[in-house]
Amino acid sequence: MATETLRGFEKRPQNDAPVYGASKAPKGEPTVNMRPGRGGPRNMGAQVEKAEKIGPTLKRLLSYFSHAKKLLLGLIAAVIAVTLTSLAAPSVQGGAIDCIKDRAWDALGKNALLLLGVFLVQVLCSLAQSLLSARLSQSIVRRMRHDLFQKIDRLPIAYLDTHSNGDIMSRMTNDVENISNTVSQSLGSLVSGVLTLVGTVTIMFVYCWQLTLITMASVILTVVVTKYMSGWMRKIFRKRSALLGQLNGHAEEMITGYKSIVAYNKQGDVTNEFNGTSDELAKVSVKAEILGGSMGPIMNCISNIGFVIVAAFGGYFAYTGLITIGTISAFIIYAKQFSRPINEIAQLYGSIQTAIAGAERVFTLMDHPDEDNGGSVEMKDMRGEISFRHVNFSYVPEKQVLFDFDLDISPGQKIALVGATGSGKTTVMNLLLRFYPIDSGEILIDGVNINDICRDDLRRAIAIVLQDTVLFSDTIGANIKYGDPDASDARMEEAAALANIASYARRQPEGYDTFLKQAGAGLSHGQRQLIAIARAVLADPKILILDEATSSVDTRTEKKIQNAMVNLMKNRTSLIIAHRLSTVRDADRIVVMDRGRVVEIGSHDALLAQKGKYYELYMTQFEGKEI
């Protein structure tokens, strides 16, 4: 089947559901990624997305790990090894310091070699962790992208028509990439952070529970200060994000509507409004940078105070013989290790929530019902007889588009559908292709209900040429052969000749092998339409649909396309949708539609003689009269 994505439906179903992937920031606060300043927490001003069903989504996401068990187990082993070496290093270092104090040089050498071995193992395991994280994330994401793309290939046209292309692409790219980043960067850090916390606290209590409690006090102070400062920073950065979004939006409107601004002499007003927003943004940005830049020094100050407290009490405990000097050194390192994973886990929370929310959007798309593939009747050789019998249809409930639509088309007939925009012309084509299920009635081809016909046979027998031609970033020949990939070059060139595009192709440096960059962006609209017609010729359909194929071209190009369409329509049942009545004069029958109903049927001359709806349309176009 030579078909292209249908666009421009008269009545599109309204999607009242929120668009997945849209910002959830409060009204008036556009989400803008801001750098919070040196020393500030990452993404402090960003809105953290949360999934509605975290448990089921997380469970389903984890099911993707089952296909990479070896990588997952290897990653966990590497993380455990890195954690154990990071926990062992301070103890070995403390033992070395005690050896120096006691002048135990032989033991010092052994400790030094042990410390070197610990650091070497830590480096190698860290490298293994990075490699395994990358491979694990790409393995999971590859499978997820594969499942998602296969799902998109099975989605019904109704879904694609009611969801923006950007939303669907965002799930394939941004949401999946967030999952990949979380697996590669956050998974190992999360496991390591939890193990480090448990291990550090355990070792510290084993050494000296009194000094451990003192160390905890400084850590708790760090957590409390971080929590309150994060709250202040979040407010100020959100305000800066909102102002920046407002400023960018104002600048975009000014540039886009510059001619109108100049025409109405509003340059002064626009400039004053821009400067007011810019001044407020500058003030807020200064506060944000000061607050963000102070985060690091304040945390360092608290950390240093904690070290002083540990050193002071540790010195006293060492003086009383409760602990050794090496233990004090180890405690200082453990105190630093204890606060680090707390901050890391807090920072990972947002990215993990965002990844789960992205996974939920991906799974929501995957769970959408597939297009109906029902129909077991194989029809390899259709004659092209079409019957619409009492068809009623609505894209959305209570907004009916077609009312008791009846139409019989004999094989080889050329039928034109005309009427005002929104009268239901393209809807008829959508229903014939089984893009949407009808509410009532039936559509027959060669006496067989289309719902009983094998979907592939149905669409293989129908070719479409649309107003908005879809070409692909490939050669001219490959775009023509899209109608029949197995066609020979000779058949392809014959189709191009019938479509009046052969001369253009031969003039190109590489002929039919000329690559169309950006899906044919350099071609004129007429050339694109002729390639689409050649594609339909090569498909050799029994039924042909021409949907406004000449509405966007000049009169000379229209004549050239019409000549190509005459060749295409020979010996085929043809349905032509057109606003330009000049393109349908020679149709066997013209069906005039108005608000979803058939109001007139006849030849061009007969309908003019009736002086009804078709006469009004014709006189408006060609005589310039208002009827």
mmCIF file of C-alpha atoms in Angstrom, residues 271-474:
data_model
loop_
_atom_site.group_PDB
_atom_site.id
_atom_site.type_symbol
_atom_site.label_atom_id
_atom_site.label_comp_id
_atom_site.label_asym_id
_atom_site.label_seq_id
_atom_site.Cartn_x
_atom_site.Cartn_y
_atom_site.Cartn_z
ATOM 1 C CA THR A 271 11.201 48.094 25.478
ATOM 2 C CA ASN A 272 9.900 49.373 28.811
ATOM 3 C CA GLU A 273 8.147 46.078 29.538
ATOM 4 C CA PHE A 274 11.278 44.132 28.629
ATOM 5 C CA ASN A 275 13.512 46.339 30.778
ATOM 6 C CA GLY A 276 11.181 46.022 33.766
ATOM 7 C CA THR A 277 11.265 42.236 33.627
ATOM 8 C CA SER A 278 15.024 42.274 32.987
ATOM 9 C CA ASP A 279 15.697 44.504 36.010
ATOM 10 C CA GLU A 280 13.637 42.284 38.287
ATOM 11 C CA LEU A 281 15.436 39.218 36.920
ATOM 12 C CA ALA A 282 18.810 40.843 37.609
ATOM 13 C CA LYS A 283 17.896 41.480 41.258
ATOM 14 C CA VAL A 284 16.611 37.973 41.785
ATOM 15 C CA SER A 285 19.634 36.499 39.984
ATOM 16 C CA VAL A 286 22.039 38.346 42.295
ATOM 17 C CA LYS A 287 20.247 36.928 45.340
ATOM 18 C CA ALA A 288 20.224 33.458 43.784
ATOM 19 C CA GLU A 289 23.942 33.534 42.968
ATOM 20 C CA ILE A 290 24.823 34.797 46.453
ATOM 21 C CA LEU A 291 22.684 32.161 48.124
ATOM 22 C CA GLY A 292 23.899 29.416 45.783
ATOM 23 C CA GLY A 293 27.516 30.447 46.153
ATOM 24 C CA SER A 294 27.285 30.526 49.943
ATOM 25 C CA MET A 295 26.108 26.925 50.172
ATOM 26 C CA GLY A 296 29.560 25.419 49.667
ATOM 27 C CA PRO A 297 31.439 27.656 52.121
ATOM 28 C CA ILE A 298 28.769 27.186 54.814
ATOM 29 C CA MET A 299 28.904 23.405 54.443
ATOM 30 C CA ASN A 300 32.700 23.492 54.514
ATOM 31 C CA CYS A 301 32.604 25.655 57.646
ATOM 32 C CA ILE A 302 30.276 23.222 59.434
ATOM 33 C CA SER A 303 32.415 20.307 58.261
ATOM 34 C CA ASN A 304 35.565 21.987 59.550
ATOM 35 C CA ILE A 305 33.903 22.739 62.879
ATOM 36 C CA GLY A 306 33.022 19.053 63.078
ATOM 37 C CA PHE A 307 36.652 18.126 62.418
ATOM 38 C CA VAL A 308 37.787 20.474 65.175
ATOM 39 C CA ILE A 309 35.305 18.931 67.608
ATOM 40 C CA VAL A 310 36.409 15.405 66.654
ATOM 41 C CA ALA A 311 40.070 16.396 66.983
ATOM 42 C CA ALA A 312 39.528 18.068 70.366
ATOM 43 C CA PHE A 313 37.518 15.266 71.937
ATOM 44 C CA GLY A 314 39.646 12.679 70.175
ATOM 45 C CA GLY A 315 42.786 14.229 71.624
ATOM 46 C CA TYR A 316 41.260 14.104 75.073
ATOM 47 C CA PHE A 317 40.210 10.469 74.630
ATOM 48 C CA ALA A 318 43.685 9.610 73.334
ATOM 49 C CA TYR A 319 45.243 11.377 76.353
ATOM 50 C CA THR A 320 43.101 9.258 78.661
ATOM 51 C CA GLY A 321 44.010 6.124 76.701
ATOM 52 C CA LEU A 322 40.497 5.442 75.441
ATOM 53 C CA ILE A 323 41.629 5.516 71.775
ATOM 54 C CA THR A 324 44.860 5.875 69.823
ATOM 55 C CA ILE A 325 46.062 8.778 67.661
ATOM 56 C CA GLY A 326 45.538 6.672 64.548
ATOM 57 C CA THR A 327 41.898 6.213 65.521
ATOM 58 C CA ILE A 328 41.451 10.009 65.608
ATOM 59 C CA SER A 329 42.767 10.214 62.034
ATOM 60 C CA ALA A 330 40.434 7.423 60.934
ATOM 61 C CA PHE A 331 37.477 9.119 62.652
ATOM 62 C CA ILE A 332 38.065 12.385 60.799
ATOM 63 C CA ILE A 333 37.986 10.525 57.466
ATOM 64 C CA TYR A 334 34.949 8.482 58.488
ATOM 65 C CA ALA A 335 33.106 11.644 59.528
ATOM 66 C CA LYS A 336 33.667 13.042 56.051
ATOM 67 C CA GLN A 337 32.607 9.761 54.432
ATOM 68 C CA PHE A 338 29.458 9.697 56.544
ATOM 69 C CA SER A 339 28.140 13.093 55.390
ATOM 70 C CA ARG A 340 28.994 12.572 51.709
ATOM 71 C CA PRO A 341 26.494 9.744 50.942
ATOM 72 C CA ILE A 342 23.706 11.608 52.760
ATOM 73 C CA ASN A 343 24.085 14.567 50.389
ATOM 74 C CA GLU A 344 24.450 12.262 47.387
ATOM 75 C CA ILE A 345 21.300 10.297 48.185
ATOM 76 C CA ALA A 346 19.385 13.550 48.650
ATOM 77 C CA GLN A 347 20.557 14.730 45.237
ATOM 78 C CA LEU A 348 19.750 11.364 43.630
ATOM 79 C CA TYR A 349 16.159 11.515 44.887
ATOM 80 C CA GLY A 350 15.096 14.025 42.234
ATOM 81 C CA SER A 351 16.711 12.201 39.309
ATOM 82 C CA ILE A 352 15.293 8.838 40.412
ATOM 83 C CA GLN A 353 11.788 10.316 40.733
ATOM 84 C CA THR A 354 12.117 11.900 37.288
ATOM 85 C CA ALA A 355 13.284 8.599 35.788
ATOM 86 C CA ILE A 356 10.336 6.711 37.321
ATOM 87 C CA ALA A 357 7.927 9.377 36.039
ATOM 88 C CA GLY A 358 9.487 9.024 32.573
ATOM 89 C CA ALA A 359 9.167 5.245 32.767
ATOM 90 C CA GLU A 360 5.502 5.640 33.689
ATOM 91 C CA ARG A 361 4.931 7.759 30.559
ATOM 92 C CA VAL A 362 6.740 5.183 28.431
ATOM 93 C CA PHE A 363 4.712 2.304 29.889
ATOM 94 C CA THR A 364 1.481 4.260 29.461
ATOM 95 C CA LEU A 365 2.168 4.442 25.745
ATOM 96 C CA MET A 366 3.183 0.763 25.636
ATOM 97 C CA ASP A 367 -0.076 -0.223 27.343
ATOM 98 C CA HIS A 368 -2.278 1.565 24.814
ATOM 99 C CA PRO A 369 -4.359 -0.932 22.799
ATOM 100 C CA ASP A 370 -2.911 -1.889 19.416
ATOM 101 C CA GLU A 371 -4.637 -1.101 16.170
ATOM 102 C CA ASP A 372 -7.372 -3.609 15.388
ATOM 103 C CA ASN A 373 -5.885 -6.242 13.102
ATOM 104 C CA GLY A 374 -9.136 -8.169 12.874
ATOM 105 C CA GLY A 375 -10.287 -9.600 9.594
ATOM 106 C CA SER A 376 -9.536 -12.990 8.138
ATOM 107 C CA VAL A 377 -10.910 -12.700 4.608
ATOM 108 C CA GLU A 378 -8.044 -12.537 2.141
ATOM 109 C CA MET A 379 -8.728 -10.446 -0.972
ATOM 110 C CA LYS A 380 -5.712 -10.472 -3.249
ATOM 111 C CA ASP A 381 -7.637 -9.473 -6.373
ATOM 112 C CA MET A 382 -10.111 -6.694 -5.591
ATOM 113 C CA ARG A 383 -12.345 -5.217 -8.274
ATOM 114 C CA GLY A 384 -12.743 -1.886 -6.475
ATOM 115 C CA GLU A 385 -16.510 -1.800 -5.837
ATOM 116 C CA ILE A 386 -17.211 0.328 -2.749
ATOM 117 C CA SER A 387 -20.450 0.724 -0.782
ATOM 118 C CA PHE A 388 -21.154 2.979 2.211
ATOM 119 C CA ARG A 389 -24.435 1.963 3.847
ATOM 120 C CA HIS A 390 -26.053 4.177 6.489
ATOM 121 C CA VAL A 391 -22.702 5.076 8.034
ATOM 122 C CA ASN A 392 -22.720 7.215 11.173
ATOM 123 C CA PHE A 393 -19.482 8.306 12.784
ATOM 124 C CA SER A 394 -18.139 10.516 15.579
ATOM 125 C CA TYR A 395 -14.516 11.191 16.485
ATOM 126 C CA VAL A 396 -15.673 12.052 19.997
ATOM 127 C CA PRO A 397 -19.004 11.219 21.648
ATOM 128 C CA GLU A 398 -21.893 13.630 21.074
ATOM 129 C CA LYS A 399 -20.050 15.359 18.198
ATOM 130 C CA GLN A 400 -21.232 13.419 15.168
ATOM 131 C CA VAL A 401 -19.336 13.971 11.916
ATOM 132 C CA LEU A 402 -21.170 11.738 9.401
ATOM 133 C CA PHE A 403 -24.949 11.269 9.347
ATOM 134 C CA ASP A 404 -26.495 8.290 7.537
ATOM 135 C CA PHE A 405 -23.850 8.416 4.796
ATOM 136 C CA ASP A 406 -24.795 6.327 1.738
ATOM 137 C CA LEU A 407 -22.705 5.955 -1.405
ATOM 138 C CA ASP A 408 -22.224 3.207 -4.005
ATOM 139 C CA ILE A 409 -19.173 3.287 -6.290
ATOM 140 C CA SER A 410 -18.750 0.907 -9.220
ATOM 141 C CA PRO A 411 -15.319 -0.492 -10.154
ATOM 142 C CA GLY A 412 -13.283 1.977 -12.203
ATOM 143 C CA GLN A 413 -15.519 4.956 -11.415
ATOM 144 C CA LYS A 414 -14.108 8.377 -10.613
ATOM 145 C CA ILE A 415 -15.996 9.942 -7.705
ATOM 146 C CA ALA A 416 -15.369 13.454 -6.385
ATOM 147 C CA LEU A 417 -16.230 14.603 -2.871
ATOM 148 C CA VAL A 418 -16.705 18.358 -2.533
ATOM 149 C CA GLY A 419 -17.958 20.623 0.204
ATOM 150 C CA ALA A 420 -16.906 23.220 2.725
ATOM 151 C CA THR A 421 -14.166 22.563 5.251
ATOM 152 C CA GLY A 422 -15.505 20.354 8.023
ATOM 153 C CA SER A 423 -18.190 18.711 5.907
ATOM 154 C CA GLY A 424 -16.675 15.234 6.422
ATOM 155 C CA LYS A 425 -14.872 14.548 3.142
ATOM 156 C CA THR A 426 -11.561 13.309 4.567
ATOM 157 C CA THR A 427 -13.426 11.404 7.264
ATOM 158 C CA VAL A 428 -14.915 9.214 4.540
ATOM 159 C CA MET A 429 -11.386 8.266 3.469
ATOM 160 C CA ASN A 430 -10.307 7.582 7.046
ATOM 161 C CA LEU A 431 -13.193 5.173 7.490
ATOM 162 C CA LEU A 432 -12.558 3.429 4.170
ATOM 163 C CA LEU A 433 -8.973 2.718 5.267
ATOM 164 C CA ARG A 434 -10.243 1.483 8.650
ATOM 165 C CA PHE A 435 -8.265 4.133 10.506
ATOM 166 C CA TYR A 436 -11.306 4.643 12.763
ATOM 167 C CA PRO A 437 -14.176 2.272 13.646
ATOM 168 C CA ILE A 438 -17.608 3.495 12.557
ATOM 169 C CA ASP A 439 -20.420 4.017 15.043
ATOM 170 C CA SER A 440 -23.057 2.243 12.959
ATOM 171 C CA GLY A 441 -23.699 1.089 9.414
ATOM 172 C CA GLU A 442 -21.198 -0.759 7.244
ATOM 173 C CA ILE A 443 -18.595 -0.211 4.544
ATOM 174 C CA LEU A 444 -18.218 -2.899 1.870
ATOM 175 C CA ILE A 445 -15.555 -3.563 -0.752
ATOM 176 C CA ASP A 446 -16.584 -6.063 -3.413
ATOM 177 C CA GLY A 447 -19.483 -6.963 -1.148
ATOM 178 C CA VAL A 448 -17.294 -7.800 1.887
ATOM 179 C CA ASN A 449 -17.386 -5.760 5.098
ATOM 180 C CA ILE A 450 -14.005 -4.051 5.507
ATOM 181 C CA ASN A 451 -13.864 -5.224 9.142
ATOM 182 C CA ASP A 452 -13.785 -8.805 7.825
ATOM 183 C CA ILE A 453 -11.042 -8.125 5.277
ATOM 184 C CA CYS A 454 -7.424 -8.787 6.260
ATOM 185 C CA ARG A 455 -6.022 -5.372 7.130
ATOM 186 C CA ASP A 456 -2.870 -5.799 5.038
ATOM 187 C CA ASP A 457 -4.887 -6.789 1.958
ATOM 188 C CA LEU A 458 -7.234 -3.845 2.489
ATOM 189 C CA ARG A 459 -4.515 -1.222 2.677
ATOM 190 C CA ARG A 460 -2.352 -2.854 0.031
ATOM 191 C CA ALA A 461 -5.197 -2.322 -2.411
ATOM 192 C CA ILE A 462 -5.534 1.402 -1.616
ATOM 193 C CA ALA A 463 -3.082 4.196 -2.446
ATOM 194 C CA ILE A 464 -3.258 7.773 -1.190
ATOM 195 C CA VAL A 465 -1.878 11.040 -2.526
ATOM 196 C CA LEU A 466 -2.284 13.819 0.035
ATOM 197 C CA GLN A 467 -1.973 17.562 0.058
ATOM 198 C CA ASP A 468 0.876 17.339 2.587
ATOM 199 C CA THR A 469 3.191 14.947 0.789
ATOM 200 C CA VAL A 470 5.441 12.829 2.970
ATOM 201 C CA LEU A 471 8.888 12.091 1.545
ATOM 202 C CA PHE A 472 11.787 10.421 3.314
ATOM 203 C CA SER A 473 15.458 11.309 3.623
ATOM 204 C CA ASP A 474 16.515 8.902 0.899
#
